[in-house]
Short mmCIF file of C-alpha atoms and ligand atoms in Angstrom, two decimals:
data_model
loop_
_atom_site.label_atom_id
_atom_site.label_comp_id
_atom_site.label_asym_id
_atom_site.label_seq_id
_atom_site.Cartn_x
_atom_site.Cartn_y
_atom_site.Cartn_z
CA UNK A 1 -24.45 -1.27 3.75
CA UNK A 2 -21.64 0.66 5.51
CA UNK A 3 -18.64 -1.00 7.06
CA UNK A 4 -17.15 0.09 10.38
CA UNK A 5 -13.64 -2.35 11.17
CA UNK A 6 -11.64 -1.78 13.51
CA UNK A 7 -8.48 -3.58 14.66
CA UNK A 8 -9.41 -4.58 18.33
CA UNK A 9 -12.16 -5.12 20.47
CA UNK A 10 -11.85 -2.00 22.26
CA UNK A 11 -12.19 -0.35 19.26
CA UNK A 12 -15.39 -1.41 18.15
CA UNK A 13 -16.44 -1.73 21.36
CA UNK A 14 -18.09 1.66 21.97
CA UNK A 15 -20.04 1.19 18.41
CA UNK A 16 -21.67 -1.69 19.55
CA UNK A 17 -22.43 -0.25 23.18
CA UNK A 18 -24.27 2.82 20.92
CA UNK A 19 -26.19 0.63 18.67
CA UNK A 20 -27.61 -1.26 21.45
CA UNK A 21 -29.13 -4.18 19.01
CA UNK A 22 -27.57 -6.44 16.75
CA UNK A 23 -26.72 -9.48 15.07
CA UNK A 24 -23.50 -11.77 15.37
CA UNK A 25 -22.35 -13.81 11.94
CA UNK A 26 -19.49 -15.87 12.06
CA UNK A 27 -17.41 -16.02 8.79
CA UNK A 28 -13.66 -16.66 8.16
CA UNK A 29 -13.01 -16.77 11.77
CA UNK A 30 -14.00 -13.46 12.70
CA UNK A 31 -17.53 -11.88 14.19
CA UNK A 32 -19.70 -9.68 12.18
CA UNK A 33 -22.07 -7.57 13.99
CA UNK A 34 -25.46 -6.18 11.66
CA UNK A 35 -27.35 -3.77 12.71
CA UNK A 36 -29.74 -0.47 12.32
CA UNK A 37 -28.02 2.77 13.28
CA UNK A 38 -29.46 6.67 11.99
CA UNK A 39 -31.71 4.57 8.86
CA UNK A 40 -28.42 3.32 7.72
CA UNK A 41 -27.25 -0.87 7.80
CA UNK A 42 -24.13 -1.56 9.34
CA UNK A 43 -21.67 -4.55 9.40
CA UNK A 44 -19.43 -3.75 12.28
CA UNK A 45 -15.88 -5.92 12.87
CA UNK A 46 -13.12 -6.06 14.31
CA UNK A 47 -10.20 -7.81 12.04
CA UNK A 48 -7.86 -8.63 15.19
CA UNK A 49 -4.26 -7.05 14.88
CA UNK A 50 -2.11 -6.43 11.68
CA UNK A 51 -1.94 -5.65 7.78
CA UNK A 52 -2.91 -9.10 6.84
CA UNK A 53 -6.01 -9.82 9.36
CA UNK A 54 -7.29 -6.65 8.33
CA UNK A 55 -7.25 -6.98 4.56
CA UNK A 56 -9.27 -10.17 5.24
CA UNK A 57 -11.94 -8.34 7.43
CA UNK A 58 -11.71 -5.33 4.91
CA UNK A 59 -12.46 -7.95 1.76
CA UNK A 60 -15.05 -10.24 3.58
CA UNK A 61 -17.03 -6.73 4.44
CA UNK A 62 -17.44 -5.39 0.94
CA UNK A 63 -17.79 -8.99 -1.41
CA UNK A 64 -20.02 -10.80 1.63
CA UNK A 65 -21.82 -8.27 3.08
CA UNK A 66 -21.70 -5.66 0.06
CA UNK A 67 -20.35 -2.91 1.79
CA UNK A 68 -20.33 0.41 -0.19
CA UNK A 69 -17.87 2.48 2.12
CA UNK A 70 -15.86 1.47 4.80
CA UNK A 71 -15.16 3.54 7.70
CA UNK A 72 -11.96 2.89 10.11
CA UNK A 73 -11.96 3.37 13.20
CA UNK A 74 -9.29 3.22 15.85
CA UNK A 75 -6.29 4.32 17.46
CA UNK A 76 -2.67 5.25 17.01
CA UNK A 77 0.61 6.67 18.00
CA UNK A 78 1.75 9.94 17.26
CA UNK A 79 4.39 10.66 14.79
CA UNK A 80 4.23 14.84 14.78
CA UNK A 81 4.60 16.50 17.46
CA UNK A 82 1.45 18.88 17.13
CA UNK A 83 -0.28 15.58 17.87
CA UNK A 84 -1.37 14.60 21.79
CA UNK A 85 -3.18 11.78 23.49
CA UNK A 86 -6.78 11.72 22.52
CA UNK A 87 -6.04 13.78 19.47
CA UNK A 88 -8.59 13.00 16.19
CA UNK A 89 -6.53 12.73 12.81
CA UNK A 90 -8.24 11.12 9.57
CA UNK A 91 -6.02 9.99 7.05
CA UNK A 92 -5.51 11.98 3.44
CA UNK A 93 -3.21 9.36 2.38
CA UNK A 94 -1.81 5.89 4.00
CA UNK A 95 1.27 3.68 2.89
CA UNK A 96 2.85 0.75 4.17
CA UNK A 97 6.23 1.57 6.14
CA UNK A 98 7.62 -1.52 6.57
CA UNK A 99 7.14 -2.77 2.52
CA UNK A 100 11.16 -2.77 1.45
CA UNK A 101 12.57 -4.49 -1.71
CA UNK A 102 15.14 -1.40 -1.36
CA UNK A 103 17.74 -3.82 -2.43
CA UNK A 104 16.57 -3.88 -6.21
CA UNK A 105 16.62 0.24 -5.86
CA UNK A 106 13.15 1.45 -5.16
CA UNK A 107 12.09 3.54 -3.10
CA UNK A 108 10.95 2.65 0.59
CA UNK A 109 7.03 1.60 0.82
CA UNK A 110 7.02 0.66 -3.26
CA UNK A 111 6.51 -2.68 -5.05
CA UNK A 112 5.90 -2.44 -8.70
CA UNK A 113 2.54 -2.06 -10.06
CA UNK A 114 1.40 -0.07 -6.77
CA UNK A 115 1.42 3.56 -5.73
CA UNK A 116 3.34 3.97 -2.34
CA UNK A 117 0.46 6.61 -1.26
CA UNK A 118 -3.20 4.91 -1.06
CA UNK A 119 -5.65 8.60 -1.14
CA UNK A 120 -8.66 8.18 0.80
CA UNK A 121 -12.15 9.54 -0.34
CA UNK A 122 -12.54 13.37 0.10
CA UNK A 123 -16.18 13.27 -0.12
CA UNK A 124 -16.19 11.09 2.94
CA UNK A 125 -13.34 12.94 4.42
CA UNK A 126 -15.28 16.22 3.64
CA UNK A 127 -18.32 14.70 5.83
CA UNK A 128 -15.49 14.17 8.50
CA UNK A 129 -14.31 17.96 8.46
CA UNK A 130 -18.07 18.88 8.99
CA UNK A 131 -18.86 16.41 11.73
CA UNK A 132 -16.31 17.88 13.20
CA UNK A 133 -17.41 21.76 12.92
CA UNK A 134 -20.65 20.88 14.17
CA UNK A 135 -20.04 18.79 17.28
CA UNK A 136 -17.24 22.20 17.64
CA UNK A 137 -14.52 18.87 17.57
CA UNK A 138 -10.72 19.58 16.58
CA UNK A 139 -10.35 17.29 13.59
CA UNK A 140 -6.85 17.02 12.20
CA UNK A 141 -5.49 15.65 9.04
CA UNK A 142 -2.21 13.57 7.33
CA UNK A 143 -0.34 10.75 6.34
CA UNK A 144 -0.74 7.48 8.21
CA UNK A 145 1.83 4.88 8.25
CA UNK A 146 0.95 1.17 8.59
CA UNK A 147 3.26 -1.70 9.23
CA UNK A 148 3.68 -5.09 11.17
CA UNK A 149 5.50 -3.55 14.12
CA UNK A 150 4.17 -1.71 17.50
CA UNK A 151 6.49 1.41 16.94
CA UNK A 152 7.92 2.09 20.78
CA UNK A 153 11.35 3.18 20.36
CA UNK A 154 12.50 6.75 18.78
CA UNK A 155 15.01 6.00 16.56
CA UNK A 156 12.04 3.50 14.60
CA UNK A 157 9.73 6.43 15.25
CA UNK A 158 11.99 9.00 13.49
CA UNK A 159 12.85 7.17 10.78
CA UNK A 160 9.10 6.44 9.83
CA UNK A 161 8.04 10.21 10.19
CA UNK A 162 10.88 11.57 8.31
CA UNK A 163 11.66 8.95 5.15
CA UNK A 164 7.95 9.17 4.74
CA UNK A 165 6.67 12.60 6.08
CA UNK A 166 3.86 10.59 8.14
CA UNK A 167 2.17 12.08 11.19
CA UNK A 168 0.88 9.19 12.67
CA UNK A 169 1.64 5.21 12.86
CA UNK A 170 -0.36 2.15 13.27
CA UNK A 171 -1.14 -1.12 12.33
CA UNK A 172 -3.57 -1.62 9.51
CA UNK A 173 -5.07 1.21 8.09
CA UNK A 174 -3.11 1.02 5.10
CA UNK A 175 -4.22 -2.32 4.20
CA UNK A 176 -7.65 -1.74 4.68
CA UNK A 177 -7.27 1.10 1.83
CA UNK A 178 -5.14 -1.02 -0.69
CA UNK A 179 -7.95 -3.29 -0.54
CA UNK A 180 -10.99 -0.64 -0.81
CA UNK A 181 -9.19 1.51 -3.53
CA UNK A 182 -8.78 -1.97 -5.42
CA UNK A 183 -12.62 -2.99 -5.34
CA UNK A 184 -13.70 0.39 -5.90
CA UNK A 185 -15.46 1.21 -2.70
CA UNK A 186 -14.63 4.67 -1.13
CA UNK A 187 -13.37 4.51 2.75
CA UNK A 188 -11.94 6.68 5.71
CA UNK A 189 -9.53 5.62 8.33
CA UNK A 190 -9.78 8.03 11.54
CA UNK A 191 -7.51 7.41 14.19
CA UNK A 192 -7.38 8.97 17.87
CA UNK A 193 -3.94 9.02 19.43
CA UNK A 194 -3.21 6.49 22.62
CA UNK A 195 0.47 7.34 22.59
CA UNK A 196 3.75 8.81 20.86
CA UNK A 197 5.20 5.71 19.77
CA UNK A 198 8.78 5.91 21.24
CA UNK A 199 10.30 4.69 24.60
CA UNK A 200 7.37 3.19 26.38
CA UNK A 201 4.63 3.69 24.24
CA UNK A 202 3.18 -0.10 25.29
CA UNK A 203 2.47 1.77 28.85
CA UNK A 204 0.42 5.13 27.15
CA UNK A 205 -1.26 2.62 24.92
CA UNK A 206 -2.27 0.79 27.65
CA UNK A 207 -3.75 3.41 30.03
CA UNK A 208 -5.43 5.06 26.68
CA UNK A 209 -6.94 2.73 24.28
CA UNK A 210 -10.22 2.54 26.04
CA UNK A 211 -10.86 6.76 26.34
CA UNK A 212 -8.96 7.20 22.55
CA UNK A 213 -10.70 4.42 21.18
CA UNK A 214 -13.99 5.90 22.24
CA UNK A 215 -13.23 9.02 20.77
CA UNK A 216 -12.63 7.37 17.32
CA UNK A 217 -15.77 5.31 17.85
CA UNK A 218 -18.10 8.00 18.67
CA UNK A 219 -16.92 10.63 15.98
CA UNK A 220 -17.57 7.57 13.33
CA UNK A 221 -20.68 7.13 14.44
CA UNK A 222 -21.93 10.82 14.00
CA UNK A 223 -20.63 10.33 10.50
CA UNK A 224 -22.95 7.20 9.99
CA UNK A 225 -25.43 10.10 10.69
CA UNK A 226 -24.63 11.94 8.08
CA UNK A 227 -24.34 9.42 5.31
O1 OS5 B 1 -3.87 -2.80 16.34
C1 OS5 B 1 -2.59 -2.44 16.78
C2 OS5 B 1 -2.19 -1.13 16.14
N1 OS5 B 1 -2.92 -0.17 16.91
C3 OS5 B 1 -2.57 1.23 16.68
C4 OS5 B 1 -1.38 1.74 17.45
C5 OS5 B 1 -0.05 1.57 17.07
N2 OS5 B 1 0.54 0.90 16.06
C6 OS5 B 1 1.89 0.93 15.97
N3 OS5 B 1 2.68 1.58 16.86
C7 OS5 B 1 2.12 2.29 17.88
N4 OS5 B 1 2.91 2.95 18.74
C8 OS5 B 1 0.72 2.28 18.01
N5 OS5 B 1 -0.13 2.86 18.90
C9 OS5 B 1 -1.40 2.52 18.57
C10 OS5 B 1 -2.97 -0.65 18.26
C11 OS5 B 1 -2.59 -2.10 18.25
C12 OS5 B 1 -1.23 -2.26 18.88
S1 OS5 B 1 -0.77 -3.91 19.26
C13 OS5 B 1 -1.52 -4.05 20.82
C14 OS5 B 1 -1.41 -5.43 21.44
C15 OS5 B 1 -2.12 -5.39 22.76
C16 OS5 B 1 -2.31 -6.73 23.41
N6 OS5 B 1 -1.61 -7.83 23.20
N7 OS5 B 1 -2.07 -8.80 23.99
N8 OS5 B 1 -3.06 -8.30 24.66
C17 OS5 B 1 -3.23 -7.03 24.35
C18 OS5 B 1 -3.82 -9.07 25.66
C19 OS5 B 1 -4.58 -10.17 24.98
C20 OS5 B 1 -4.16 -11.46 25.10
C21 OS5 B 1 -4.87 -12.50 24.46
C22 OS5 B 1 -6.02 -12.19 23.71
C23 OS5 B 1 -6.46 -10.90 23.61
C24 OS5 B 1 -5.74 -9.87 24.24
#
């Protein structure tokens, strides 16, 4: 079984549009969507917004539905500049920006017992880079940065991209790979950007998220083709 989650409806949307048939389960007060797609089984979600709604979607997919890998799909404001509207960046390594027990001296994005990077799985992200050469796709790569906060103002924006070298921010994607690297099941998170997360971002993300978060939807799909 492969897992495709996304945050919002929008972003899931296009998936289910492409696999024409399927069935809806109701569990933990969220929709799960089965179906057949390139001789593979698919549970397809979307967790609803944040770190904590997604590590519930994230968990209920692999122990209820037995997901083996977990694909991410979704979009995201731009931290780097190299990065534009529309833009296709999977992540090599996700943390949590907003995690901050600073005041017992560690470092920003730590709590004991936990790496502040989460890696992602490069045989999966290898599929990705190929995907990519084949459909003749720019596919970029970096660090994602996940916290409880819509990033729209630049001096938030800075801070994020330089204390943690990220290249792009959103709102889940780090969860989603705590709880994957902790049951052992190998995932990707692929984001297309919807805006640059500083003054006014709310107004890019608006006019975008449909067209980005088709562009996420439909490269994760010609991944499920591969797999
Ligand atoms: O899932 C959230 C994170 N996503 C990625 C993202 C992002 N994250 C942080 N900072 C940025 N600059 C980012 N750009 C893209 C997107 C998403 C952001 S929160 C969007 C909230 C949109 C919304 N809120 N209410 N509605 C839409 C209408 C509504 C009302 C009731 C029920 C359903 C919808």
């Amino acid at each position: 079984m492969i897992a495709i989650l996304g945050a919002m409806q929008e972003e899931i949307e296009p998936i289910l549009k492409s696999v024409k048939e399927y069935k809806e389960i109701e569990y933990a007060k969220n929709k799960f969507y089965l179906a057949n797609y390139a001789s593979n089984e698919l549970v397809i979600a979307y967790s609803k917004i944040g770190k904590v709604n997604a590590a519930i979607t994230a968990t209920v997919m692999i122990e209820k539905f037995n997901a083996s890998r977990l694909l991410f799909t979704g979009v995201a404001g731009a931290l780097s500049h190299g990065l534009k509207i529309g833009d296709l960046m999977f992540a090599t390594s996700l943390l949590q920006h907003d995690l901050d027990i600073t005041a017992f001296g560690h470092p920003h994005g730590y709590v004991p017992g936990i790496e502040i990077f989460t890696k992602t799985d490069s045989d999966l992200n290898d599929i990705a880079k190929q995907t990519a050469e084949q459909k003749g796709l720019i596919l970029k790569s970096g660090i994602i940065a996940t916290g409880d906060i819509f990033v729209c103002e630049a001096s938030k924006k800075e801070w994020i991209k330089d204390t943690f070298k990220a290249d792009v921010v959103e709102m889940e994607g780090a969860s989603v790979a705590q709880v994957c690297s902790q049951l052992g099941v190998p995932f990707f998170v692929l984001r297309a950007i919807s805006d640059e997360a500083g003054g006014g971002a709310e107004f890019d993300f608006d006019e975008f998220l449909a067209s980005s978060a088709k562009v996420s939807a439909d490269f994760v799909l010609s991944m499920v083709e591969k797999l």
